Amino acid sequence: MRNLYRCVSMLVVVGIVAVGCSRSPEAKKARALERGARYFEGQQYREAIIEYRNVLRVDPKNAKAIEQLALAHFELGELGQAFPLLVKAKELDPDNVTIRAKLGAIDILRRKPEEARAEAEFVLGKQPDDFEALLLLAGAAESESEVAAALNRLEATRATYGGRARFHIAIGALHLRRQDAAKGEAAFREAVAKEPKSVEAHSALGNLHMMRRDVAAAEQEYKIAAELAPADSIARMKLADLYLMLRRPEEAKQVLRQMTEKAPEAFPAWRRLAEIAFLERKYDESLKALDPVFKKNPSDLEGRLLRGRIHLAKRETTEAIQEFQQVLKLEPRLVLARHQLALAQIQAGNTQQARSELNEAIKADPSYVDAILLLAELDIQGGAVKPAIEALEQVVAKHKTIGQAYVLLGSAYLAAKDPGKAVQTYRQLVTLAPKDPRPPYLLGVALRSQGKAEEAKKQFEASLTLAPAAIDPIAQLVAMAFAERKPQAALDRVTRQLAVAPKSGGLQYVLGEVQLARGEPQQAEAAFTKALEREPNLTAAYVQLARVYVGSKRYDQALAKLNEALKVNPKNVVAMMLMGAIYEQKPDIAKAKETYQKVLAVNSRFAPAANNLAYLYSEHGGDKDKALELAQLAKEGLPDDPRVSDTLGWILYKRGVHQRALGLLQDSATKLPEHPEIQYHLGMTQLKLGNKAAAKTALDKALTQGGNAPWAEEARSTLSQLR
């Protein structure tokens, strides 16, 4: 019995050990590697990716898992995810010719031919007749000598590889590089003859037709390639992209939907559908299209990057920042994510963080123009004109067709008070884009800054000839007419432009602005109303119409218009600020506070809202410490604004910090000498410091200018005591 008990006990122990071993990290890793290999061999790359990622959770440096994961992403065409893994695999196993060949293929797409050539030569050094390396060497050939050498090397293997379509495709591509389209086409047709069902051969012919601008022939070849290819193939994506390029989005969507129906895990198709919806501003539809991608792979880089852009477009700034930061955790070297994160930080008002991200992006890729341009723009806005000019001059020297670089360079010269160079830069831009209305407009601005009014007017008129409904040039012409004290000329010029573009809501808006400046509020009201009838999303017209209503004390109508503006753009700070001011005027202090709080929820460092809310907390009950914090925040944002100095000074006065309050209030009173409430604040502060004569002078001035104000009684009482 005792022996039987011992046997049973041993079996239990063995069972426990076996279960423990089956659950050990090493056992899990081994099973995941085995399943991954099985899936990879069966071309079930999605499943393979999951298994290899499971291996890396247990063993982050497992060379086999990194290699196979890289190759799986490569086979799926997810090169952005494949590339860093291939680099890591090469570090772990420098002699792996498969990895080196794939890296070379991506290098060609990255326009790094020298690096691709180095990878090809390495593989050929190990395996002199390696077909993939020969094709890679052909793809990397640029100069005439390199093309000739690649052709000779391929021709030497014709007996071995001449029966393959890819051989002839490579030959054809090399002939095209020699500008010999006839031989290139002949080689591609030979590829089709050798393998009539070769997707690559038909795609190559399609590419050649596109190069010749024979869209119908290209479409035919792309269609054949798509029909021959698997449901989730790049060939089908290429057909969809052709339709997008031809502005036939519905046909593109049809191709992509067929892909997702036949291959539910065709993630590139889901992503492209999401991108199309994003470009159409159908943001919820775009997010929905990404759901199948995230259901299978929550860490999908391209999907997360797009989701971040959607949040950014919806002004869901916090969510956008979190999404881009997560992308960068997964792939720190992804410069596009750095750039998008910088845009999100700018939207959040975090300029310094944006600069940091842009500098990191440029450090990772010094040729990344978008990041260079955005950093230059921030430099110009921040007054750092010299580094902006240096960076932009380098961009213009290297990339002579990037219009935005000229736009920014011209504005940098203007900021540096060098309008001559700005004019020169914008003249280059006019030559570069002769049909674009913006360059002549910018040239007009630069000429106007030089004092060349008549030349500037000609450029603004040229801009309007190209774009009759453009707002900026007509606004400049109107401003010049008012500067010349010709209000009737301003009105006549807008009226003439409306005759050319009668359906323009923007021009009606400018007409309203002119009529306001002429002191014609009723006519302005009619113009702003027409502007909104023609362009219901023109939020500036809602705001100006509300200002007209405020002028005639129609506060409820003004609030109604501002609410309409906020329906178009719920984060319109200008509309909210005017709404807060109206509530103060009514007065409805509780709603005014609530409105300014909403502004700060959109932009936590928006100084005007911080200033107004600080004042309301101080004068009408609220958190006194918060009032001081907000007033200091406003002072940081608007250090020279006399109203901000007044708010902070008065709050410090109430807290007994009289000497510091005095300096702020004196500065405020100097800049706004006719503002009665500021004089009242200054007088009360002078009195606390024992400066009775100065106090009397300030309080007298305050009562002379604002004798019916709420603080007037206290001012009179104080004055009578002084006398």
Tab-separated table of N, CA and C in Angstrom, residues 511-624:
chain	number	residue	atom	x	y	z
A	511	LEU	N	-17.128	92.764	-48.261
A	511	LEU	CA	-18.045	93.898	-48.431
A	511	LEU	C	-18.590	94.353	-47.077
A	512	GLY	N	-18.975	93.389	-46.246
A	512	GLY	CA	-19.460	93.730	-44.909
A	512	GLY	C	-18.409	94.454	-44.089
A	513	GLU	N	-17.157	94.004	-44.179
A	513	GLU	CA	-16.062	94.658	-43.447
A	513	GLU	C	-15.894	96.107	-43.916
A	514	VAL	N	-15.972	96.317	-45.239
A	514	VAL	CA	-15.838	97.668	-45.787
A	514	VAL	C	-16.965	98.563	-45.267
A	515	GLN	N	-18.178	98.021	-45.271
A	515	GLN	CA	-19.319	98.824	-44.822
A	515	GLN	C	-19.251	99.126	-43.331
A	516	LEU	N	-18.717	98.199	-42.551
A	516	LEU	CA	-18.504	98.494	-41.125
A	516	LEU	C	-17.508	99.630	-40.965
A	517	ALA	N	-16.405	99.563	-41.732
A	517	ALA	CA	-15.376	100.599	-41.652
A	517	ALA	C	-15.913	101.954	-42.105
A	518	ARG	N	-16.917	101.938	-42.981
A	518	ARG	CA	-17.535	103.181	-43.453
A	518	ARG	C	-18.618	103.682	-42.497
A	519	GLY	N	-18.852	102.946	-41.416
A	519	GLY	CA	-19.886	103.352	-40.466
A	519	GLY	C	-21.285	103.079	-40.954
A	520	GLU	N	-21.454	101.962	-41.677
A	520	GLU	CA	-22.761	101.584	-42.234
A	520	GLU	C	-23.161	100.204	-41.713
A	521	PRO	N	-23.540	100.129	-40.428
A	521	PRO	CA	-23.804	98.815	-39.824
A	521	PRO	C	-24.978	98.065	-40.446
A	522	GLN	N	-26.006	98.770	-40.897
A	522	GLN	CA	-27.153	98.073	-41.489
A	522	GLN	C	-26.767	97.381	-42.788
A	523	GLN	N	-26.017	98.111	-43.636
A	523	GLN	CA	-25.555	97.497	-44.887
A	523	GLN	C	-24.587	96.350	-44.596
A	524	ALA	N	-23.741	96.524	-43.576
A	524	ALA	CA	-22.810	95.457	-43.199
A	524	ALA	C	-23.565	94.217	-42.750
A	525	GLU	N	-24.617	94.425	-41.975
A	525	GLU	CA	-25.440	93.297	-41.512
A	525	GLU	C	-25.996	92.520	-42.697
A	526	ALA	N	-26.491	93.235	-43.703
A	526	ALA	CA	-27.036	92.564	-44.892
A	526	ALA	C	-25.948	91.784	-45.631
A	527	ALA	N	-24.749	92.366	-45.718
A	527	ALA	CA	-23.649	91.696	-46.429
A	527	ALA	C	-23.213	90.426	-45.701
A	528	PHE	N	-23.064	90.492	-44.383
A	528	PHE	CA	-22.659	89.301	-43.616
A	528	PHE	C	-23.722	88.214	-43.708
A	529	THR	N	-24.998	88.634	-43.725
A	529	THR	CA	-26.086	87.655	-43.847
A	529	THR	C	-26.012	86.944	-45.192
A	530	LYS	N	-25.759	87.711	-46.271
A	530	LYS	CA	-25.615	87.099	-47.600
A	530	LYS	C	-24.396	86.174	-47.646
A	531	ALA	N	-23.328	86.585	-46.984
A	531	ALA	CA	-22.119	85.749	-46.956
A	531	ALA	C	-22.435	84.377	-46.380
A	532	LEU	N	-23.228	84.352	-45.322
A	532	LEU	CA	-23.570	83.078	-44.671
A	532	LEU	C	-24.558	82.271	-45.494
A	533	GLU	N	-25.418	82.954	-46.249
A	533	GLU	CA	-26.327	82.225	-47.136
A	533	GLU	C	-25.531	81.464	-48.190
A	534	ARG	N	-24.423	82.068	-48.651
A	534	ARG	CA	-23.628	81.459	-49.714
A	534	ARG	C	-22.587	80.480	-49.175
A	535	GLU	N	-22.065	80.774	-47.999
A	535	GLU	CA	-21.066	79.883	-47.383
A	535	GLU	C	-21.401	79.711	-45.905
A	536	PRO	N	-22.274	78.745	-45.582
A	536	PRO	CA	-22.726	78.570	-44.189
A	536	PRO	C	-21.615	78.219	-43.206
A	537	ASN	N	-20.458	77.790	-43.708
A	537	ASN	CA	-19.354	77.429	-42.810
A	537	ASN	C	-18.367	78.572	-42.583
A	538	LEU	N	-18.708	79.776	-43.027
A	538	LEU	CA	-17.817	80.924	-42.903
A	538	LEU	C	-17.957	81.511	-41.494
A	539	THR	N	-17.199	80.960	-40.564
A	539	THR	CA	-17.382	81.323	-39.151
A	539	THR	C	-17.092	82.790	-38.874
A	540	ALA	N	-16.151	83.400	-39.619
A	540	ALA	CA	-15.830	84.813	-39.401
A	540	ALA	C	-17.047	85.696	-39.633
A	541	ALA	N	-17.919	85.304	-40.583
A	541	ALA	CA	-19.116	86.098	-40.860
A	541	ALA	C	-20.099	86.031	-39.690
A	542	TYR	N	-20.223	84.860	-39.067
A	542	TYR	CA	-21.069	84.753	-37.864
A	542	TYR	C	-20.570	85.710	-36.784
A	543	VAL	N	-19.261	85.714	-36.590
A	543	VAL	CA	-18.676	86.544	-35.532
A	543	VAL	C	-18.902	88.027	-35.820
A	544	GLN	N	-18.655	88.452	-37.068
A	544	GLN	CA	-18.833	89.863	-37.394
A	544	GLN	C	-20.302	90.281	-37.324
A	545	LEU	N	-21.186	89.377	-37.724
A	545	LEU	CA	-22.616	89.667	-37.614
A	545	LEU	C	-23.000	89.836	-36.146
A	546	ALA	N	-22.416	89.002	-35.292
A	546	ALA	CA	-22.658	89.131	-33.850
A	546	ALA	C	-22.149	90.476	-33.340
A	547	ARG	N	-21.000	90.929	-33.865
A	547	ARG	CA	-20.472	92.241	-33.444
A	547	ARG	C	-21.438	93.367	-33.829
A	548	VAL	N	-22.047	93.246	-35.015
A	548	VAL	CA	-23.030	94.247	-35.433
A	548	VAL	C	-24.200	94.266	-34.446
A	549	TYR	N	-24.665	93.081	-34.062
A	549	TYR	CA	-25.775	92.996	-33.106
A	549	TYR	C	-25.391	93.592	-31.758
A	550	VAL	N	-24.157	93.344	-31.322
A	550	VAL	CA	-23.696	93.907	-30.048
A	550	VAL	C	-23.709	95.426	-30.116
A	551	GLY	N	-23.309	95.964	-31.283
A	551	GLY	CA	-23.280	97.418	-31.438
A	551	GLY	C	-24.628	98.064	-31.228
A	552	SER	N	-25.704	97.326	-31.532
A	552	SER	CA	-27.050	97.860	-31.321
A	552	SER	C	-27.727	97.191	-30.112
A	553	LYS	N	-26.922	96.581	-29.240
A	553	LYS	CA	-27.359	95.969	-27.975
A	553	LYS	C	-28.390	94.843	-28.172
A	554	ARG	N	-28.300	94.173	-29.321
A	554	ARG	CA	-29.147	92.993	-29.563
A	554	ARG	C	-28.363	91.759	-29.103
A	555	TYR	N	-28.200	91.656	-27.798
A	555	TYR	CA	-27.296	90.647	-27.238
A	555	TYR	C	-27.768	89.213	-27.513
A	556	ASP	N	-29.069	88.983	-27.410
A	556	ASP	CA	-29.561	87.615	-27.623
A	556	ASP	C	-29.357	87.165	-29.069
A	557	GLN	N	-29.569	88.086	-30.027
A	557	GLN	CA	-29.320	87.741	-31.422
A	557	GLN	C	-27.832	87.468	-31.655
A	558	ALA	N	-26.994	88.268	-31.003
A	558	ALA	CA	-25.550	88.063	-31.120
A	558	ALA	C	-25.150	86.695	-30.593
A	559	LEU	N	-25.698	86.333	-29.432
A	559	LEU	CA	-25.381	85.016	-28.851
A	559	LEU	C	-25.861	83.885	-29.754
A	560	ALA	N	-27.025	84.077	-30.384
A	560	ALA	CA	-27.554	83.043	-31.284
A	560	ALA	C	-26.598	82.830	-32.463
A	561	LYS	N	-26.068	83.928	-33.032
A	561	LYS	CA	-25.140	83.800	-34.157
A	561	LYS	C	-23.841	83.126	-33.731
A	562	LEU	N	-23.371	83.465	-32.542
A	562	LEU	CA	-22.130	82.858	-32.058
A	562	LEU	C	-22.317	81.366	-31.805
A	563	ASN	N	-23.489	80.978	-31.348
A	563	ASN	CA	-23.769	79.546	-31.168
A	563	ASN	C	-23.775	78.822	-32.513
A	564	GLU	N	-24.262	79.507	-33.561
A	564	GLU	CA	-24.210	78.913	-34.902
A	564	GLU	C	-22.760	78.737	-35.349
A	565	ALA	N	-21.925	79.735	-35.048
A	565	ALA	CA	-20.496	79.624	-35.395
A	565	ALA	C	-19.866	78.435	-34.689
A	566	LEU	N	-20.252	78.219	-33.432
A	566	LEU	CA	-19.670	77.122	-32.655
A	566	LEU	C	-20.182	75.759	-33.107
A	567	LYS	N	-21.326	75.732	-33.771
A	567	LYS	CA	-21.788	74.476	-34.363
A	567	LYS	C	-20.889	74.094	-35.533
A	568	VAL	N	-20.439	75.116	-36.288
A	568	VAL	CA	-19.524	74.860	-37.412
A	568	VAL	C	-18.154	74.458	-36.888
A	569	ASN	N	-17.673	75.191	-35.882
A	569	ASN	CA	-16.367	74.894	-35.275
A	569	ASN	C	-16.485	75.052	-33.766
A	570	PRO	N	-16.698	73.938	-33.036
A	570	PRO	CA	-16.922	74.019	-31.588
A	570	PRO	C	-15.746	74.596	-30.805
A	571	LYS	N	-14.585	74.699	-31.442
A	571	LYS	CA	-13.406	75.201	-30.735
A	571	LYS	C	-12.968	76.575	-31.256
A	572	ASN	N	-13.917	77.326	-31.807
A	572	ASN	CA	-13.615	78.659	-32.324
A	572	ASN	C	-13.433	79.617	-31.149
A	573	VAL	N	-12.186	79.950	-30.868
A	573	VAL	CA	-11.847	80.755	-29.696
A	573	VAL	C	-12.371	82.183	-29.833
A	574	VAL	N	-12.335	82.737	-31.042
A	574	VAL	CA	-12.800	84.114	-31.249
A	574	VAL	C	-14.276	84.234	-30.908
A	575	ALA	N	-15.066	83.260	-31.382
A	575	ALA	CA	-16.505	83.271	-31.100
A	575	ALA	C	-16.764	83.146	-29.600
A	576	MET	N	-16.030	82.268	-28.945
A	576	MET	CA	-16.231	82.074	-27.499
A	576	MET	C	-15.835	83.315	-26.707
A	577	MET	N	-14.753	83.970	-27.115
A	577	MET	CA	-14.321	85.176	-26.398
A	577	MET	C	-15.369	86.286	-26.511
A	578	LEU	N	-15.940	86.461	-27.720
A	578	LEU	CA	-16.979	87.477	-27.885
A	578	LEU	C	-18.215	87.105	-27.075
A	579	MET	N	-18.516	85.825	-27.033
A	579	MET	CA	-19.652	85.357	-26.246
A	579	MET	C	-19.446	85.684	-24.762
A	580	GLY	N	-18.240	85.444	-24.264
A	580	GLY	CA	-17.938	85.767	-22.871
A	580	GLY	C	-18.097	87.247	-22.598
A	581	ALA	N	-17.628	88.085	-23.535
A	581	ALA	CA	-17.752	89.537	-23.365
A	581	ALA	C	-19.213	89.965	-23.339
A	582	ILE	N	-20.048	89.321	-24.162
A	582	ILE	CA	-21.484	89.647	-24.177
A	582	ILE	C	-22.122	89.282	-22.838
A	583	TYR	N	-21.777	88.112	-22.321
A	583	TYR	CA	-22.333	87.711	-21.014
A	583	TYR	C	-21.910	88.696	-19.920
A	584	GLU	N	-20.683	89.194	-20.006
A	584	GLU	CA	-20.256	90.218	-19.042
A	584	GLU	C	-21.103	91.479	-19.181
A	585	GLN	N	-21.430	91.832	-20.422
A	585	GLN	CA	-22.172	93.057	-20.684
A	585	GLN	C	-23.621	92.940	-20.225
A	586	LYS	N	-24.189	91.736	-20.264
A	586	LYS	CA	-25.636	91.588	-20.017
A	586	LYS	C	-26.123	92.073	-18.648
A	587	PRO	N	-25.593	91.848	-17.494
A	587	PRO	CA	-24.475	90.946	-17.174
A	587	PRO	C	-24.987	89.577	-16.705
A	588	ASP	N	-24.253	88.529	-17.115
A	588	ASP	CA	-24.496	87.171	-16.633
A	588	ASP	C	-23.114	86.593	-16.328
A	589	ILE	N	-22.615	86.932	-15.137
A	589	ILE	CA	-21.216	86.626	-14.790
A	589	ILE	C	-20.962	85.125	-14.755
A	590	ALA	N	-21.936	84.356	-14.294
A	590	ALA	CA	-21.747	82.898	-14.207
A	590	ALA	C	-21.479	82.314	-15.599
A	591	LYS	N	-22.274	82.748	-16.604
A	591	LYS	CA	-22.081	82.226	-17.956
A	591	LYS	C	-20.806	82.776	-18.581
A	592	ALA	N	-20.443	83.998	-18.224
A	592	ALA	CA	-19.189	84.556	-18.727
A	592	ALA	C	-18.015	83.718	-18.243
A	593	LYS	N	-18.031	83.407	-16.932
A	593	LYS	CA	-16.958	82.553	-16.379
A	593	LYS	C	-16.914	81.210	-17.099
A	594	GLU	N	-18.090	80.624	-17.277
A	594	GLU	CA	-18.174	79.306	-17.924
A	594	GLU	C	-17.611	79.356	-19.346
A	595	THR	N	-17.902	80.456	-20.054
A	595	THR	CA	-17.433	80.582	-21.435
A	595	THR	C	-15.917	80.701	-21.494
A	596	TYR	N	-15.336	81.525	-20.621
A	596	TYR	CA	-13.876	81.664	-20.619
A	596	TYR	C	-13.200	80.362	-20.197
A	597	GLN	N	-13.861	79.614	-19.314
A	597	GLN	CA	-13.320	78.302	-18.925
A	597	GLN	C	-13.280	77.359	-20.132
A	598	LYS	N	-14.309	77.457	-20.995
A	598	LYS	CA	-14.338	76.620	-22.201
A	598	LYS	C	-13.191	76.991	-23.148
A	599	VAL	N	-12.913	78.289	-23.241
A	599	VAL	CA	-11.787	78.719	-24.079
A	599	VAL	C	-10.490	78.100	-23.572
A	600	LEU	N	-10.305	78.145	-22.257
A	600	LEU	CA	-9.071	77.600	-21.675
A	600	LEU	C	-9.013	76.083	-21.783
A	601	ALA	N	-10.181	75.440	-21.897
A	601	ALA	CA	-10.189	73.990	-22.127
A	601	ALA	C	-9.670	73.672	-23.529
A	602	VAL	N	-9.922	74.590	-24.481
A	602	VAL	CA	-9.410	74.417	-25.845
A	602	VAL	C	-7.922	74.743	-25.903
A	603	ASN	N	-7.542	75.852	-25.255
A	603	ASN	CA	-6.133	76.286	-25.236
A	603	ASN	C	-5.827	76.803	-23.838
A	604	SER	N	-5.152	75.977	-23.050
A	604	SER	CA	-4.953	76.277	-21.631
A	604	SER	C	-4.077	77.505	-21.395
A	605	ARG	N	-3.400	78.001	-22.442
A	605	ARG	CA	-2.507	79.147	-22.279
A	605	ARG	C	-2.979	80.361	-23.077
A	606	PHE	N	-4.269	80.383	-23.406
A	606	PHE	CA	-4.799	81.507	-24.178
A	606	PHE	C	-4.946	82.718	-23.264
A	607	ALA	N	-4.028	83.668	-23.415
A	607	ALA	CA	-3.883	84.765	-22.456
A	607	ALA	C	-5.128	85.638	-22.305
A	608	PRO	N	-5.832	86.048	-23.396
A	608	PRO	CA	-7.009	86.907	-23.211
A	608	PRO	C	-8.081	86.262	-22.332
A	609	ALA	N	-8.321	84.953	-22.526
A	609	ALA	CA	-9.320	84.266	-21.697
A	609	ALA	C	-8.840	84.168	-20.258
A	610	ALA	N	-7.553	83.882	-20.059
A	610	ALA	CA	-7.005	83.805	-18.696
A	610	ALA	C	-7.151	85.150	-17.993
A	611	ASN	N	-6.884	86.241	-18.713
A	611	ASN	CA	-6.997	87.584	-18.143
A	611	ASN	C	-8.429	87.885	-17.718
A	612	ASN	N	-9.385	87.634	-18.622
A	612	ASN	CA	-10.787	87.957	-18.326
A	612	ASN	C	-11.327	87.116	-17.180
A	613	LEU	N	-10.969	85.837	-17.174
A	613	LEU	CA	-11.451	84.961	-16.110
A	613	LEU	C	-10.824	85.344	-14.775
A	614	ALA	N	-9.554	85.703	-14.799
A	614	ALA	CA	-8.889	86.161	-13.567
A	614	ALA	C	-9.615	87.376	-12.989
A	615	TYR	N	-9.980	88.313	-13.846
A	615	TYR	CA	-10.671	89.525	-13.391
A	615	TYR	C	-12.039	89.171	-12.785
A	616	LEU	N	-12.771	88.275	-13.452
A	616	LEU	CA	-14.097	87.895	-12.938
A	616	LEU	C	-13.985	87.188	-11.593
A	617	TYR	N	-13.000	86.305	-11.452
A	617	TYR	CA	-12.789	85.644	-10.160
A	617	TYR	C	-12.481	86.681	-9.079
A	618	SER	N	-11.694	87.666	-9.441
A	618	SER	CA	-11.277	88.674	-8.466
A	618	SER	C	-12.424	89.589	-8.066
A	619	GLU	N	-13.258	89.985	-9.033
A	619	GLU	CA	-14.290	90.996	-8.781
A	619	GLU	C	-15.636	90.417	-8.390
A	620	HIS	N	-15.915	89.168	-8.822
A	620	HIS	CA	-17.268	88.632	-8.644
A	620	HIS	C	-17.292	87.303	-7.896
A	621	GLY	N	-16.289	87.073	-7.115
A	621	GLY	CA	-16.289	85.850	-6.310
A	621	GLY	C	-15.710	84.684	-7.068
A	622	GLY	N	-14.852	83.974	-6.403
A	622	GLY	CA	-14.206	82.823	-7.033
A	622	GLY	C	-12.909	82.521	-6.315
A	623	ASP	N	-12.174	81.604	-6.848
A	623	ASP	CA	-10.915	81.166	-6.259
A	623	ASP	C	-9.868	82.267	-6.427
A	624	LYS	N	-9.513	82.951	-5.322
A	624	LYS	CA	-8.575	84.086	-5.392
A	624	LYS	C	-7.178	83.631	-5.828
